[in-house]
PDB file of C-alpha atoms in Angstrom:
ATOM      1  CA  UNK A  32      16.433   7.135  -6.514  1.00 64.00           C
ATOM      2  CA  UNK A  33      16.361   9.301  -3.369  1.00 80.00           C
ATOM      3  CA  UNK A  34      15.047   7.986  -0.271  1.00 94.00           C
ATOM      4  CA  UNK A  35      11.309   9.181   0.711  1.00 97.00           C
ATOM      5  CA  UNK A  36      11.062   7.021   3.876  1.00 98.00           C
ATOM      6  CA  UNK A  37      13.866   6.113   6.067  1.00 98.00           C
ATOM      7  CA  UNK A  38      12.940   3.671   9.167  1.00 98.00           C
ATOM      8  CA  UNK A  39      15.572   3.327  11.284  1.00 98.00           C
ATOM      9  CA  UNK A  40      16.271   1.029  14.473  1.00 98.00           C
ATOM     10  CA  UNK A  41      12.719   0.719  15.174  1.00 98.00           C
ATOM     11  CA  UNK A  42      11.213  -1.471  17.699  1.00 98.00           C
ATOM     12  CA  UNK A  43       7.678  -2.175  19.138  1.00 98.00           C
ATOM     13  CA  UNK A  44       6.368  -4.257  21.737  1.00 98.00           C
ATOM     14  CA  UNK A  45       2.560  -5.432  22.828  1.00 96.00           C
ATOM     15  CA  UNK A  46       2.478  -6.759  26.408  1.00 95.00           C
ATOM     16  CA  UNK A  47       5.899  -8.260  25.886  1.00 93.00           C
ATOM     17  CA  UNK A  48       5.410  -9.383  22.642  1.00 95.00           C
ATOM     18  CA  UNK A  49       8.109  -7.694  20.341  1.00 96.00           C
ATOM     19  CA  UNK A  50       6.346  -7.440  16.875  1.00 98.00           C
ATOM     20  CA  UNK A  51       8.771  -5.092  15.551  1.00 98.00           C
ATOM     21  CA  UNK A  52      12.646  -5.649  16.828  1.00 98.00           C
ATOM     22  CA  UNK A  53      14.938  -3.217  15.397  1.00 98.00           C
ATOM     23  CA  UNK A  54      13.917  -2.623  11.973  1.00 98.00           C
ATOM     24  CA  UNK A  55      15.767  -0.728   9.410  1.00 98.00           C
ATOM     25  CA  UNK A  56      14.995   0.056   5.737  1.00 96.00           C
ATOM     26  CA  UNK A  57      14.518   2.828   3.249  1.00 97.00           C
ATOM     27  CA  UNK A  58      12.017   3.184   0.026  1.00 98.00           C
ATOM     28  CA  UNK A  59      12.770   5.581  -2.695  1.00 97.00           C
ATOM     29  CA  UNK A  60      10.999   7.777  -4.613  1.00 96.00           C
ATOM     30  CA  UNK A  61       9.774   6.697  -7.103  1.00 96.00           C
ATOM     31  CA  UNK A  62      10.165   2.818  -6.250  1.00 98.00           C
ATOM     32  CA  UNK A  63       7.707  -0.512  -6.360  1.00 98.00           C
ATOM     33  CA  UNK A  64       8.473  -2.377  -2.954  1.00 98.00           C
ATOM     34  CA  UNK A  65       6.937  -5.752  -2.229  1.00 98.00           C
ATOM     35  CA  UNK A  66       7.046  -6.925   1.643  1.00 98.00           C
ATOM     36  CA  UNK A  67       6.681 -10.436   2.548  1.00 97.00           C
ATOM     37  CA  UNK A  68       6.877 -12.693   5.348  1.00 95.00           C
ATOM     38  CA  UNK A  69       4.803 -15.403   7.681  1.00 93.00           C
ATOM     39  CA  UNK A  70       1.796 -14.360   9.729  1.00 91.00           C
ATOM     40  CA  UNK A  71       3.023 -12.388  12.827  1.00 92.00           C
ATOM     41  CA  UNK A  72       6.097 -11.351  10.710  1.00 96.00           C
ATOM     42  CA  UNK A  73       5.352  -7.617  11.586  1.00 97.00           C
ATOM     43  CA  UNK A  74       3.708  -6.553   8.413  1.00 96.00           C
ATOM     44  CA  UNK A  75       0.784  -4.783   9.682  1.00 95.00           C
ATOM     45  CA  UNK A  76       2.790  -3.314  12.636  1.00 97.00           C
ATOM     46  CA  UNK A  77       5.139  -1.531  10.064  1.00 98.00           C
ATOM     47  CA  UNK A  78       2.231  -0.345   8.006  1.00 97.00           C
ATOM     48  CA  UNK A  79       0.602   0.919  11.587  1.00 98.00           C
ATOM     49  CA  UNK A  80       4.013   2.924  12.549  1.00 98.00           C
ATOM     50  CA  UNK A  81       4.497   4.516   9.465  1.00 98.00           C
ATOM     51  CA  UNK A  82       0.965   5.348   9.434  1.00 98.00           C
ATOM     52  CA  UNK A  83       0.755   6.788  13.161  1.00 98.00           C
ATOM     53  CA  UNK A  84      -1.808   4.374  13.987  1.00 97.00           C
ATOM     54  CA  UNK A  85       0.904   2.946  16.295  1.00 97.00           C
ATOM     55  CA  UNK A  86       3.782   4.388  18.094  1.00 97.00           C
ATOM     56  CA  UNK A  87       7.536   3.236  18.117  1.00 98.00           C
ATOM     57  CA  UNK A  88       9.248   2.031  21.245  1.00 98.00           C
ATOM     58  CA  UNK A  89      12.562   2.866  19.975  1.00 98.00           C
ATOM     59  CA  UNK A  90      13.880   4.163  16.853  1.00 98.00           C
ATOM     60  CA  UNK A  91      13.042   6.734  14.130  1.00 97.00           C
ATOM     61  CA  UNK A  92      10.696   7.098  11.155  1.00 98.00           C
ATOM     62  CA  UNK A  93      11.777   9.909   8.693  1.00 98.00           C
ATOM     63  CA  UNK A  94       9.982  10.944   5.421  1.00 98.00           C
ATOM     64  CA  UNK A  95      10.630  13.587   2.774  1.00 96.00           C
ATOM     65  CA  UNK A  96      13.178  15.942   1.865  1.00 92.00           C
ATOM     66  CA  UNK A  97      13.002  17.514   4.972  1.00 92.00           C
ATOM     67  CA  UNK A  98      13.684  14.341   6.961  1.00 95.00           C
ATOM     68  CA  UNK A  99      10.479  14.748   8.985  1.00 96.00           C
ATOM     69  CA  UNK A 100      10.201  12.501  12.305  1.00 96.00           C
ATOM     70  CA  UNK A 101       6.645  10.568  11.570  1.00 97.00           C
ATOM     71  CA  UNK A 102       6.813   9.544  14.926  1.00 96.00           C
ATOM     72  CA  UNK A 103       5.741  13.348  16.162  1.00 95.00           C
ATOM     73  CA  UNK A 104       3.115  13.534  13.826  1.00 97.00           C
ATOM     74  CA  UNK A 105      -0.583  12.711  14.218  1.00 97.00           C
ATOM     75  CA  UNK A 106      -2.251  10.084  11.734  1.00 97.00           C
ATOM     76  CA  UNK A 107      -4.076  13.162  10.103  1.00 95.00           C
ATOM     77  CA  UNK A 108      -0.521  15.186   9.879  1.00 97.00           C
ATOM     78  CA  UNK A 109       0.943  12.314   8.194  1.00 97.00           C
ATOM     79  CA  UNK A 110      -1.790  11.932   5.722  1.00 95.00           C
ATOM     80  CA  UNK A 111      -1.325  15.343   4.812  1.00 94.00           C
ATOM     81  CA  UNK A 112       1.911  14.938   4.702  1.00 96.00           C
ATOM     82  CA  UNK A 113       1.296  12.511   1.341  1.00 96.00           C
ATOM     83  CA  UNK A 114       1.403   9.114   2.899  1.00 97.00           C
ATOM     84  CA  UNK A 115      -1.916   6.900   2.179  1.00 96.00           C
ATOM     85  CA  UNK A 116      -2.829   3.431   3.305  1.00 96.00           C
ATOM     86  CA  UNK A 117      -5.194   0.948   1.613  1.00 94.00           C
ATOM     87  CA  UNK A 118      -6.458  -1.834   3.832  1.00 89.00           C
ATOM     88  CA  UNK A 119      -6.823  -5.343   2.884  1.00 82.00           C
ATOM     89  CA  UNK A 120     -10.851  -5.303   2.959  1.00 81.00           C
ATOM     90  CA  UNK A 121     -11.935  -2.600   0.597  1.00 82.00           C
ATOM     91  CA  UNK A 122     -13.739   0.126   2.611  1.00 87.00           C
ATOM     92  CA  UNK A 123     -15.469   1.995  -0.109  1.00 94.00           C
ATOM     93  CA  UNK A 124     -18.876   3.961   0.212  1.00 95.00           C
ATOM     94  CA  UNK A 125     -21.005   1.369  -1.373  1.00 96.00           C
ATOM     95  CA  UNK A 126     -24.330   3.408  -1.304  1.00 97.00           C
ATOM     96  CA  UNK A 127     -22.651   5.876  -3.537  1.00 97.00           C
ATOM     97  CA  UNK A 128     -21.625   5.697  -7.055  1.00 97.00           C
ATOM     98  CA  UNK A 129     -17.801   5.380  -8.315  1.00 98.00           C
ATOM     99  CA  UNK A 130     -17.469   8.852  -9.401  1.00 96.00           C
ATOM    100  CA  UNK A 131     -18.646  10.262  -6.009  1.00 96.00           C
ATOM    101  CA  UNK A 132     -16.342   7.928  -4.168  1.00 96.00           C
ATOM    102  CA  UNK A 133     -13.263   9.349  -6.054  1.00 97.00           C
ATOM    103  CA  UNK A 134     -14.689  12.997  -5.543  1.00 94.00           C
ATOM    104  CA  UNK A 135     -14.659  12.784  -2.318  1.00 93.00           C
ATOM    105  CA  UNK A 136     -11.313  11.029  -1.923  1.00 93.00           C
ATOM    106  CA  UNK A 137      -9.839  13.808  -4.629  1.00 92.00           C
ATOM    107  CA  UNK A 138      -7.124  16.316  -2.875  1.00 79.00           C
ATOM    108  CA  UNK A 139      -8.437  19.685  -2.874  1.00 59.00           C
ATOM    109  CA  UNK A 140      -9.530  22.380  -0.546  1.00 56.00           C
ATOM    110  CA  UNK A 141     -12.461  21.150   1.965  1.00 51.00           C
ATOM    111  CA  UNK A 142     -14.004  24.831   1.806  1.00 55.00           C
ATOM    112  CA  UNK A 143     -17.432  23.558   0.843  1.00 57.00           C
ATOM    113  CA  UNK A 144     -17.914  26.565  -1.427  1.00 55.00           C
ATOM    114  CA  UNK A 145     -14.608  25.871  -3.207  1.00 54.00           C
ATOM    115  CA  UNK A 146     -16.062  22.377  -3.689  1.00 51.00           C
ATOM    116  CA  UNK A 147     -19.587  23.636  -4.904  1.00 53.00           C
ATOM    117  CA  UNK A 148     -17.852  25.898  -7.516  1.00 52.00           C
ATOM    118  CA  UNK A 149     -15.192  23.053  -8.844  1.00 55.00           C
ATOM    119  CA  UNK A 150     -17.544  20.472  -9.344  1.00 59.00           C
ATOM    120  CA  UNK A 151     -17.662  19.987 -13.207  1.00 62.00           C
ATOM    121  CA  UNK A 152     -13.417  20.187 -12.893  1.00 86.00           C
ATOM    122  CA  UNK A 153     -13.643  17.680  -9.882  1.00 89.00           C
ATOM    123  CA  UNK A 154     -15.908  15.310 -11.910  1.00 91.00           C
ATOM    124  CA  UNK A 155     -13.103  15.248 -14.745  1.00 93.00           C
ATOM    125  CA  UNK A 156     -10.594  14.560 -12.351  1.00 94.00           C
ATOM    126  CA  UNK A 157     -12.241  11.693 -11.021  1.00 95.00           C
ATOM    127  CA  UNK A 158     -12.939  10.183 -14.391  1.00 96.00           C
ATOM    128  CA  UNK A 159      -9.566  10.481 -14.927  1.00 96.00           C
ATOM    129  CA  UNK A 160      -8.614   8.514 -11.859  1.00 97.00           C
ATOM    130  CA  UNK A 161     -11.226   6.049 -12.896  1.00 97.00           C
ATOM    131  CA  UNK A 162      -9.338   5.666 -16.074  1.00 96.00           C
ATOM    132  CA  UNK A 163      -6.637   4.843 -14.368  1.00 95.00           C
ATOM    133  CA  UNK A 164      -7.942   1.916 -12.576  1.00 96.00           C
ATOM    134  CA  UNK A 165      -9.938   0.805 -15.403  1.00 96.00           C
ATOM    135  CA  UNK A 166     -13.675   1.808 -14.125  1.00 98.00           C
ATOM    136  CA  UNK A 167     -14.062   4.511 -16.513  1.00 97.00           C
ATOM    137  CA  UNK A 168     -17.297   2.639 -17.903  1.00 97.00           C
ATOM    138  CA  UNK A 169     -18.341   2.073 -14.254  1.00 98.00           C
ATOM    139  CA  UNK A 170     -18.330   5.986 -13.126  1.00 97.00           C
ATOM    140  CA  UNK A 171     -22.494   6.435 -12.420  1.00 97.00           C
ATOM    141  CA  UNK A 172     -22.750   2.623 -10.727  1.00 98.00           C
ATOM    142  CA  UNK A 173     -23.088   2.162  -7.406  1.00 98.00           C
ATOM    143  CA  UNK A 174     -19.920   1.018  -5.554  1.00 97.00           C
ATOM    144  CA  UNK A 175     -22.066  -1.589  -4.055  1.00 97.00           C
ATOM    145  CA  UNK A 176     -22.520  -3.389  -7.301  1.00 97.00           C
ATOM    146  CA  UNK A 177     -18.886  -3.576  -8.460  1.00 96.00           C
ATOM    147  CA  UNK A 178     -17.400  -7.018  -8.087  1.00 94.00           C
ATOM    148  CA  UNK A 179     -14.791  -7.442  -5.080  1.00 92.00           C
ATOM    149  CA  UNK A 180     -11.952  -6.754  -7.486  1.00 94.00           C
ATOM    150  CA  UNK A 181     -12.992  -3.735  -8.559  1.00 96.00           C
ATOM    151  CA  UNK A 182     -14.230  -2.474  -5.578  1.00 95.00           C
ATOM    152  CA  UNK A 183      -9.944  -3.103  -4.550  1.00 94.00           C
ATOM    153  CA  UNK A 184      -9.181  -0.970  -8.064  1.00 96.00           C
ATOM    154  CA  UNK A 185     -12.061   1.653  -6.434  1.00 96.00           C
ATOM    155  CA  UNK A 186     -10.209   1.908  -3.295  1.00 95.00           C
ATOM    156  CA  UNK A 187      -6.656   1.896  -4.994  1.00 96.00           C
ATOM    157  CA  UNK A 188      -8.131   4.576  -7.244  1.00 96.00           C
ATOM    158  CA  UNK A 189      -9.451   6.627  -4.253  1.00 96.00           C
ATOM    159  CA  UNK A 190      -5.655   6.145  -2.659  1.00 95.00           C
ATOM    160  CA  UNK A 191      -4.474   7.939  -6.262  1.00 96.00           C
ATOM    161  CA  UNK A 192      -6.996  10.591  -5.973  1.00 95.00           C
ATOM    162  CA  UNK A 193      -5.511  11.918  -2.643  1.00 94.00           C
ATOM    163  CA  UNK A 194      -2.331  12.628  -4.639  1.00 94.00           C
ATOM    164  CA  UNK A 195      -0.237  10.528  -2.112  1.00 96.00           C
ATOM    165  CA  UNK A 196       3.629  10.237  -2.510  1.00 97.00           C
ATOM    166  CA  UNK A 197       4.006   6.841  -0.693  1.00 98.00           C
ATOM    167  CA  UNK A 198       0.877   4.591  -1.004  1.00 98.00           C
ATOM    168  CA  UNK A 199       0.927   1.605   1.278  1.00 98.00           C
ATOM    169  CA  UNK A 200      -1.338  -1.405   0.120  1.00 97.00           C
ATOM    170  CA  UNK A 201      -2.248  -4.568   1.928  1.00 95.00           C
ATOM    171  CA  UNK A 202      -2.788  -7.441  -0.085  1.00 93.00           C
ATOM    172  CA  UNK A 203      -4.307  -6.148  -3.185  1.00 94.00           C
ATOM    173  CA  UNK A 204      -4.592  -9.345  -4.979  1.00 91.00           C
ATOM    174  CA  UNK A 205      -6.595 -11.040  -2.132  1.00 89.00           C
ATOM    175  CA  UNK A 206      -9.821 -12.592  -3.476  1.00 90.00           C
ATOM    176  CA  UNK A 207      -9.366 -11.629  -7.247  1.00 92.00           C
ATOM    177  CA  UNK A 208      -8.914 -13.870  -9.917  1.00 93.00           C
ATOM    178  CA  UNK A 209      -6.508 -14.060 -12.663  1.00 93.00           C
ATOM    179  CA  UNK A 210      -7.464 -11.864 -15.163  1.00 94.00           C
ATOM    180  CA  UNK A 211      -8.093  -9.124 -12.007  1.00 95.00           C
ATOM    181  CA  UNK A 212      -4.846  -9.821 -10.237  1.00 95.00           C
ATOM    182  CA  UNK A 213      -3.004  -9.350 -13.887  1.00 95.00           C
ATOM    183  CA  UNK A 214      -4.996  -5.825 -14.208  1.00 96.00           C
ATOM    184  CA  UNK A 215      -3.647  -4.949 -10.795  1.00 96.00           C
ATOM    185  CA  UNK A 216       0.047  -5.728 -11.442  1.00 97.00           C
ATOM    186  CA  UNK A 217      -0.445  -3.098 -14.045  1.00 96.00           C
ATOM    187  CA  UNK A 218      -2.038  -0.724 -12.294  1.00 96.00           C
ATOM    188  CA  UNK A 219       0.928  -0.560  -9.408  1.00 97.00           C
ATOM    189  CA  UNK A 220       3.469  -1.060 -11.509  1.00 97.00           C
ATOM    190  CA  UNK A 221       2.185   2.071 -13.415  1.00 96.00           C
ATOM    191  CA  UNK A 222       1.873   4.356 -10.569  1.00 96.00           C
ATOM    192  CA  UNK A 223       5.270   3.203  -9.241  1.00 97.00           C
ATOM    193  CA  UNK A 224       6.660   5.257 -12.351  1.00 96.00           C
ATOM    194  CA  UNK A 225       5.790   8.435 -10.193  1.00 94.00           C
ATOM    195  CA  UNK A 226       5.286   7.498  -6.380  1.00 96.00           C
ATOM    196  CA  UNK A 227       6.902   5.022  -3.959  1.00 98.00           C
ATOM    197  CA  UNK A 228       4.463   1.976  -3.672  1.00 98.00           C
ATOM    198  CA  UNK A 229       4.946  -0.452  -1.056  1.00 98.00           C
ATOM    199  CA  UNK A 230       2.726  -3.630  -1.453  1.00 98.00           C
ATOM    200  CA  UNK A 231       2.315  -6.523   1.635  1.00 97.00           C
ATOM    201  CA  UNK A 232       1.271  -9.519  -0.176  1.00 94.00           C
ATOM    202  CA  UNK A 233       1.317 -13.342   0.014  1.00 90.00           C
ATOM    203  CA  UNK A 234       0.608 -14.164  -3.353  1.00 91.00           C
ATOM    204  CA  UNK A 235       4.361 -14.931  -4.321  1.00 93.00           C
ATOM    205  CA  UNK A 236       3.176 -15.377  -8.059  1.00 94.00           C
ATOM    206  CA  UNK A 237       1.775 -11.591  -7.789  1.00 96.00           C
ATOM    207  CA  UNK A 238       4.565 -10.616  -6.146  1.00 97.00           C
ATOM    208  CA  UNK A 239       6.733 -12.052  -8.875  1.00 97.00           C
ATOM    209  CA  UNK A 240       4.750 -10.065 -11.292  1.00 96.00           C
ATOM    210  CA  UNK A 241       5.736  -6.805  -9.905  1.00 97.00           C
ATOM    211  CA  UNK A 242       9.389  -7.390 -10.850  1.00 97.00           C
ATOM    212  CA  UNK A 243      10.609  -5.216  -7.853  1.00 98.00           C
ATOM    213  CA  UNK A 244      12.677  -5.391  -5.142  1.00 98.00           C
ATOM    214  CA  UNK A 245      11.285  -7.185  -1.957  1.00 98.00           C
ATOM    215  CA  UNK A 246      12.140  -7.427   1.595  1.00 98.00           C
ATOM    216  CA  UNK A 247      11.402 -10.240   3.807  1.00 97.00           C
ATOM    217  CA  UNK A 248      10.350  -9.537   7.321  1.00 97.00           C
ATOM    218  CA  UNK A 249      10.783 -12.609  10.399  1.00 97.00           C
ATOM    219  CA  UNK A 250       9.972 -11.569  13.698  1.00 96.00           C
ATOM    220  CA  UNK A 251       9.827  -8.208  13.118  1.00 97.00           C
ATOM    221  CA  UNK A 252      13.383  -7.882  11.459  1.00 97.00           C
ATOM    222  CA  UNK A 253      14.445  -7.490   8.277  1.00 97.00           C
ATOM    223  CA  UNK A 254      15.676 -11.090   7.029  1.00 97.00           C
ATOM    224  CA  UNK A 255      16.332 -10.714   3.693  1.00 97.00           C
ATOM    225  CA  UNK A 256      15.882  -8.232   0.762  1.00 98.00           C
ATOM    226  CA  UNK A 257      16.709  -8.124  -2.841  1.00 98.00           C
ATOM    227  CA  UNK A 258      14.999  -9.652  -6.113  1.00 98.00           C
ATOM    228  CA  UNK A 259      11.906 -12.130  -5.315  1.00 97.00           C
ATOM    229  CA  UNK A 260      14.753 -14.667  -6.856  1.00 97.00           C
ATOM    230  CA  UNK A 261      17.432 -13.867  -4.624  1.00 97.00           C
ATOM    231  CA  UNK A 262      15.250 -13.944  -1.315  1.00 97.00           C
ATOM    232  CA  UNK A 263      13.753 -17.361  -2.392  1.00 96.00           C
ATOM    233  CA  UNK A 264      16.991 -18.522  -2.678  1.00 96.00           C
ATOM    234  CA  UNK A 265      18.045 -17.787   1.135  1.00 97.00           C
ATOM    235  CA  UNK A 266      18.284 -20.765   3.700  1.00 96.00           C
ATOM    236  CA  UNK A 267      16.753 -18.769   6.392  1.00 95.00           C
ATOM    237  CA  UNK A 268      13.828 -17.792   4.066  1.00 96.00           C
ATOM    238  CA  UNK A 269      12.999 -21.152   3.157  1.00 95.00           C
ATOM    239  CA  UNK A 270      12.920 -22.425   6.618  1.00 95.00           C
ATOM    240  CA  UNK A 271      10.814 -19.747   8.204  1.00 92.00           C
ATOM    241  CA  UNK A 272       8.691 -18.572   5.231  1.00 93.00           C
ATOM    242  CA  UNK A 273       8.738 -21.119   1.905  1.00 86.00           C
ATOM    243  CA  UNK A 274       9.820 -24.517   3.749  1.00 80.00           C
ATOM    244  CA  UNK A 275      11.706 -27.240   2.030  1.00 63.00           C
ATOM    245  CA  UNK A 276      10.097 -29.337  -0.542  1.00 60.00           C
ATOM    246  CA  UNK A 277       9.882 -33.025   0.955  1.00 54.00           C
ATOM    247  CA  UNK A 278      12.440 -35.702  -0.087  1.00 46.00           C
ATOM    248  CA  UNK A 279      10.812 -38.827  -1.306  1.00 41.00           C
ATOM    249  CA  UNK A 280      12.054 -41.964   0.893  1.00 40.00           C
ATOM    250  CA  UNK A 281      15.144 -43.972  -0.676  1.00 31.00           C
TER     251      UNK A 281
END
């Protein structure tokens, strides 16, 4: 596996608060990576920096074979380069059908005539994506009628439809049933066979099911990295994130 994303010595402060502090990490292609850590650890700021929503004060963020410096690109340019992001709360078009949501997200020329001429082909492509996310029987249902978990799947499908190389997924298991979390695990593991997928998650059991490399952030730094069992055994991670079990009085 070769590195697709290289974050080197990145720092970012907001009004004197250092949200990211000399952070360095790399993500390969393909790879499934989970990022965990306490609230305020810098997880969201990390995603904001990679997608261009926020600019670092120092350091570099390089992407792809040409090692493009993302800090010099706009959010739109970064998206076109192949980096997609799914936020924690689903942001689907609820009055549109599932297939319409996916069709609008498809990576293709935006020329209106081209879109019109390729409409049947685009529906077929949207249907293929819907099958990948378990919504093949809901193509003509309005997105607003879907369950919370299905809306999460639809947004993951919309992300896949954009054909990104790097997917940034924020708390995909939040608010899901046990069965939905299991299906979401399968979906992300499958996507990571030919993409780089970075998942931010608080549900440790969900992270365990991913069976991937884990990075623990704390105060904007990478505190520990490795398998989930490895980082959970790290005393520093136990102290700042997991907590130590209470001992009974003698």
